[in-house]
XYZ file of C-alpha atoms in Angstrom:
324
model
C 21.029 17.591 -70.612
C 17.703 17.936 -68.838
C 17.093 20.806 -66.444
C 14.126 21.900 -64.358
C 13.316 25.548 -63.740
C 10.529 28.116 -63.571
C 7.663 26.845 -65.715
C 8.649 23.160 -65.518
C 5.995 20.655 -64.483
C 5.772 16.939 -63.854
C 6.934 14.008 -61.780
C 10.544 15.185 -61.640
C 9.443 18.518 -60.179
C 7.521 16.579 -57.505
C 10.795 14.801 -56.634
C 12.603 18.125 -56.380
C 9.894 19.637 -54.175
C 9.870 16.617 -51.873
C 13.665 16.700 -51.511
C 13.712 20.431 -50.791
C 10.813 20.077 -48.356
C 12.676 17.311 -46.481
C 15.581 19.718 -46.075
C 13.275 22.388 -44.635
C 13.744 24.726 -47.607
C 10.429 24.368 -49.433
C 7.119 25.059 -47.713
C 4.727 25.077 -50.643
C 2.457 22.370 -52.021
C 3.867 19.242 -53.639
C 2.097 19.936 -56.914
C 4.724 19.282 -59.587
C 4.668 22.929 -60.676
C 8.064 24.674 -60.575
C 6.986 28.117 -59.410
C 8.568 30.898 -57.383
C 8.570 28.917 -54.141
C 10.406 25.986 -55.693
C 12.817 28.378 -57.417
C 13.620 30.162 -54.140
C 14.095 26.876 -52.284
C 16.393 25.518 -54.999
C 18.467 28.706 -54.908
C 18.745 28.459 -51.097
C 19.914 24.859 -51.426
C 22.477 25.869 -54.039
C 23.871 28.636 -51.843
C 24.217 26.197 -48.943
C 26.091 23.719 -51.151
C 28.485 26.016 -52.980
C 26.581 26.028 -56.247
C 25.610 29.001 -58.391
C 22.251 30.100 -56.884
C 20.267 30.411 -60.097
C 17.305 28.363 -58.822
C 17.613 26.024 -61.794
C 17.954 22.299 -61.132
C 20.436 20.959 -63.646
C 22.749 17.924 -63.409
C 24.998 19.346 -60.648
C 22.142 20.478 -58.425
C 20.279 17.207 -59.041
C 23.368 15.226 -57.958
C 23.733 17.395 -54.839
C 20.071 16.806 -53.972
C 19.888 13.084 -54.658
C 23.450 11.793 -54.371
C 26.646 12.243 -56.344
C 25.886 9.326 -58.671
C 22.270 10.324 -59.362
C 21.596 11.012 -63.033
C 19.122 13.752 -63.814
C 16.223 12.158 -65.753
C 15.141 13.496 -69.102
C 11.814 15.310 -69.059
C 8.855 13.137 -70.031
C 8.062 15.268 -73.073
C 11.631 14.832 -74.398
C 10.843 11.158 -74.949
C 7.852 11.912 -77.210
C 7.954 12.367 -80.985
C 8.963 15.728 -82.409
C 5.359 16.680 -83.249
C 4.279 16.425 -79.611
C 7.399 18.250 -78.432
C 6.667 21.131 -80.804
C 3.036 21.164 -79.702
C 4.073 21.291 -76.037
C 6.505 24.162 -76.641
C 3.946 26.307 -78.451
C 1.409 25.367 -75.785
C 3.823 26.511 -73.087
C 4.173 29.890 -74.823
C 0.393 30.173 -75.217
C -0.533 29.156 -71.651
C 2.564 30.055 -69.614
C 2.583 26.488 -68.244
C 4.883 23.559 -68.862
C 4.000 19.921 -69.498
C 1.400 18.602 -68.727
C -0.513 21.747 -67.809
C 0.113 23.379 -71.186
C -2.398 20.796 -72.472
C -4.970 22.150 -69.980
C -5.203 25.784 -71.091
C -8.699 27.024 -70.220
C -10.454 30.347 -70.729
C -14.026 31.560 -70.700
C -16.191 33.707 -72.938
C -14.070 36.892 -72.876
C -13.732 36.639 -76.680
C -17.249 35.415 -77.481
C -16.137 31.820 -78.081
C -17.904 30.283 -75.079
C -15.044 28.175 -73.713
C -11.561 27.724 -75.155
C -9.578 24.706 -74.047
C -6.426 22.742 -74.742
C -2.913 23.394 -75.889
C -4.089 25.310 -78.976
C -7.232 26.798 -77.412
C -9.848 24.983 -79.474
C -13.234 26.572 -78.735
C -17.013 26.125 -78.870
C -17.696 29.347 -80.774
C -15.865 28.240 -83.908
C -16.872 24.609 -83.453
C -13.278 23.418 -83.055
C -13.509 22.060 -79.485
C -16.602 19.878 -79.857
C -14.913 17.213 -82.059
C -12.120 16.700 -79.511
C -14.497 16.282 -76.585
C -16.833 13.987 -78.540
C -13.880 11.850 -79.611
C -12.725 11.573 -76.014
C -16.204 10.618 -74.793
C -16.698 8.020 -77.540
C -13.223 6.453 -77.581
C -12.405 6.638 -73.864
C -15.737 6.512 -72.009
C -14.285 4.990 -68.834
C -11.612 7.676 -68.498
C -14.174 10.369 -69.266
C -16.684 8.955 -66.783
C -13.998 8.834 -64.090
C -13.225 12.526 -64.657
C -16.704 14.002 -65.078
C -18.679 11.631 -62.842
C -22.345 12.616 -62.649
C -21.687 15.484 -65.087
C -20.581 13.164 -67.898
C -24.076 12.604 -69.332
C -25.030 16.329 -69.178
C -21.765 17.142 -70.969
C -22.523 14.639 -73.745
C -26.011 16.106 -74.120
C -24.559 19.620 -74.380
C -22.072 18.477 -77.043
C -24.943 16.971 -79.053
C -27.119 20.085 -78.747
C -27.570 22.925 -81.220
C -24.891 25.621 -81.269
C -26.806 28.237 -79.279
C -27.788 25.717 -76.632
C -24.162 24.613 -76.269
C -23.026 28.234 -75.964
C -25.658 28.819 -73.268
C -24.351 25.801 -71.386
C -20.764 27.108 -71.675
C -21.783 30.494 -70.298
C -23.716 28.897 -67.446
C -20.533 27.374 -65.978
C -18.546 30.607 -65.778
C -18.706 34.021 -64.134
C -20.691 36.446 -66.318
C -18.186 39.295 -65.846
C -14.737 37.766 -65.234
C -15.490 34.662 -67.355
C -13.640 32.464 -64.852
C -14.811 28.850 -65.195
C -16.618 27.604 -62.092
C -15.664 24.494 -60.167
C -16.003 21.587 -60.617
C -15.679 22.293 -64.344
C -12.287 23.978 -63.986
C -10.984 20.921 -62.146
C -12.552 18.594 -64.695
C -10.757 20.431 -67.509
C -7.395 20.241 -65.758
C -7.815 16.524 -65.094
C -8.873 15.908 -68.709
C -5.955 17.822 -70.204
C -3.498 15.831 -68.100
C -4.630 12.438 -69.427
C -2.453 10.785 -72.099
C -5.658 9.953 -74.002
C -6.777 13.565 -74.426
C -3.221 14.756 -75.111
C -3.087 12.241 -77.956
C -6.386 13.558 -79.317
C -5.008 17.103 -79.201
C -1.888 15.941 -81.035
C -4.049 14.292 -83.710
C -6.069 17.479 -84.244
C -2.872 19.546 -84.499
C -1.431 17.232 -87.157
C -2.486 19.400 -90.095
C -0.596 22.350 -88.671
C 2.482 20.236 -88.045
C 2.472 18.912 -91.615
C 2.153 22.500 -92.844
C 5.151 23.411 -90.670
C 7.255 20.595 -92.136
C 6.284 21.734 -95.627
C 7.549 25.223 -94.785
C 10.793 23.697 -93.501
C 11.293 22.036 -96.873
C 10.514 25.316 -98.659
C 13.419 27.041 -96.909
C 15.807 24.091 -96.917
C 15.598 23.545 -93.154
C 16.174 20.187 -91.491
C 16.316 20.556 -87.702
C 13.928 19.921 -84.825
C 14.292 23.604 -83.963
C 13.168 24.504 -87.476
C 10.079 22.290 -87.129
C 9.313 23.983 -83.797
C 9.762 27.469 -85.263
C 7.547 26.805 -88.265
C 4.883 25.121 -86.122
C 4.865 28.148 -83.823
C 4.551 30.476 -86.818
C 1.634 28.443 -88.213
C -0.091 28.472 -84.823
C 0.534 32.044 -83.709
C 0.778 33.863 -87.033
C -0.941 31.679 -89.629
C 1.881 31.516 -92.167
C 4.496 33.657 -93.900
C 3.185 36.097 -96.516
C 4.682 36.110 -100.011
C 6.529 39.429 -99.641
C 8.048 38.355 -96.321
C 8.947 34.975 -97.833
C 10.741 36.724 -100.693
C 12.728 38.844 -98.217
C 13.668 35.740 -96.268
C 14.851 33.891 -99.378
C 16.886 36.906 -100.505
C 18.674 37.112 -97.146
C 19.260 33.374 -97.003
C 20.755 33.602 -100.495
C 23.313 36.115 -99.201
C 24.642 33.796 -96.481
C 28.163 32.411 -97.013
C 27.989 29.025 -98.683
C 30.910 27.611 -96.686
C 29.284 27.892 -93.247
C 29.171 24.717 -91.146
C 25.814 22.960 -91.466
C 24.521 23.822 -87.990
C 25.657 27.442 -88.157
C 23.945 27.842 -91.522
C 20.736 26.366 -90.088
C 20.890 28.734 -87.112
C 21.461 31.773 -89.328
C 18.490 30.792 -91.498
C 16.281 30.384 -88.414
C 17.294 33.810 -87.098
C 16.461 35.427 -90.436
C 13.028 33.781 -90.492
C 12.377 34.724 -86.850
C 13.274 38.374 -87.400
C 11.460 38.839 -90.694
C 8.272 37.122 -89.500
C 8.304 39.276 -86.359
C 8.688 42.467 -88.383
C 5.641 41.476 -90.451
C 3.454 41.204 -87.322
C 1.122 43.878 -85.984
C 3.416 46.734 -84.798
C 1.950 46.378 -81.318
C 3.244 42.799 -81.059
C 6.539 42.909 -83.005
C 8.796 42.758 -79.946
C 6.766 39.964 -78.353
C 6.776 37.892 -81.550
C 10.498 38.516 -82.055
C 11.399 37.313 -78.545
C 9.302 34.190 -78.972
C 10.609 33.309 -82.423
C 14.270 34.023 -81.597
C 13.930 31.922 -78.456
C 13.067 28.975 -80.699
C 15.676 29.808 -83.335
C 18.476 30.079 -80.762
C 17.256 27.276 -78.513
C 16.882 29.457 -75.425
C 15.461 32.780 -74.276
C 12.955 34.523 -72.047
C 9.312 34.749 -73.175
C 6.665 36.435 -71.029
C 9.100 36.456 -68.117
C 9.747 32.694 -68.291
C 13.196 31.343 -69.199
C 13.203 28.547 -71.772
C 15.877 26.024 -72.728
C 14.396 24.031 -75.586
C 16.715 21.034 -75.390
C 16.703 20.739 -71.590
C 12.949 21.218 -71.167
C 11.433 19.861 -74.383
C 14.165 17.787 -76.012
C 14.062 20.089 -79.067
C 17.578 20.188 -80.543
C 19.528 21.533 -83.459
C 19.502 18.020 -84.894
C 17.627 16.465 -87.807
C 13.985 15.786 -87.122
C 12.625 12.301 -87.681
C 10.097 11.938 -90.512
C 6.516 12.440 -89.268
């Protein structure tokens, strides 16, 4: 069942905010971002209606808000293919934002890469962002023109320029010390990342990683959407699984009882992979990696202070993934 909570974004969150505002409980902007204000207003509504005040809008709270027969709608991302759902989940971990804003992650030159943008933080320094922006400009010129306006031609010129000239352009649109991107470029980036066209381009450029993730699923005999999400997150955050760690994982999987129900066996395998990959990370980040990977393996958890429910928010289940 769908649910909306801290970190959720989208049209359904707008509906929730509007309903809570009409009841005098929410005083923030109608921006489709489920933040602290929306959480507090939802909890106040729940208390007033005899519901557990957890600030999370699930089926019961949705029905109380919109009428007893109202069905809570599935999140928009849950209706996408498993590759995009996995991409959105990892993007949410990386950016701290839900759909669609996880596709709009933006940072400046703090790491020497000029500008990093998108769900997987493609960047100018390594030459990984330019192909996405060129593809958008060439394949969807009207959408691009509508977003960038009079800055569309200068952007195309910068993308066609030599590397150092492009990096100079990137640094000219951000603060030299804090590296915060100046307006209107910050707004342009957010608008671009929210378009279905640029999200599809990001999905296309993440395809190699997703295919690698599915290959790793086959290596360990995994079959679920959760497994695809876990392996995609490992490929993105950690690169892969080293041979020694892989051998440890296979040894532990080999010790599992052979008569376990299919889903329990899958879950146990995912937990082993999550724990062993976390232990192989830099000691400074072991706990962070473990929380993130176990959240995926178990289908729920708290990462960077944000509660996640993979099935409710992203439609990622302990069910077989469709062939990609």
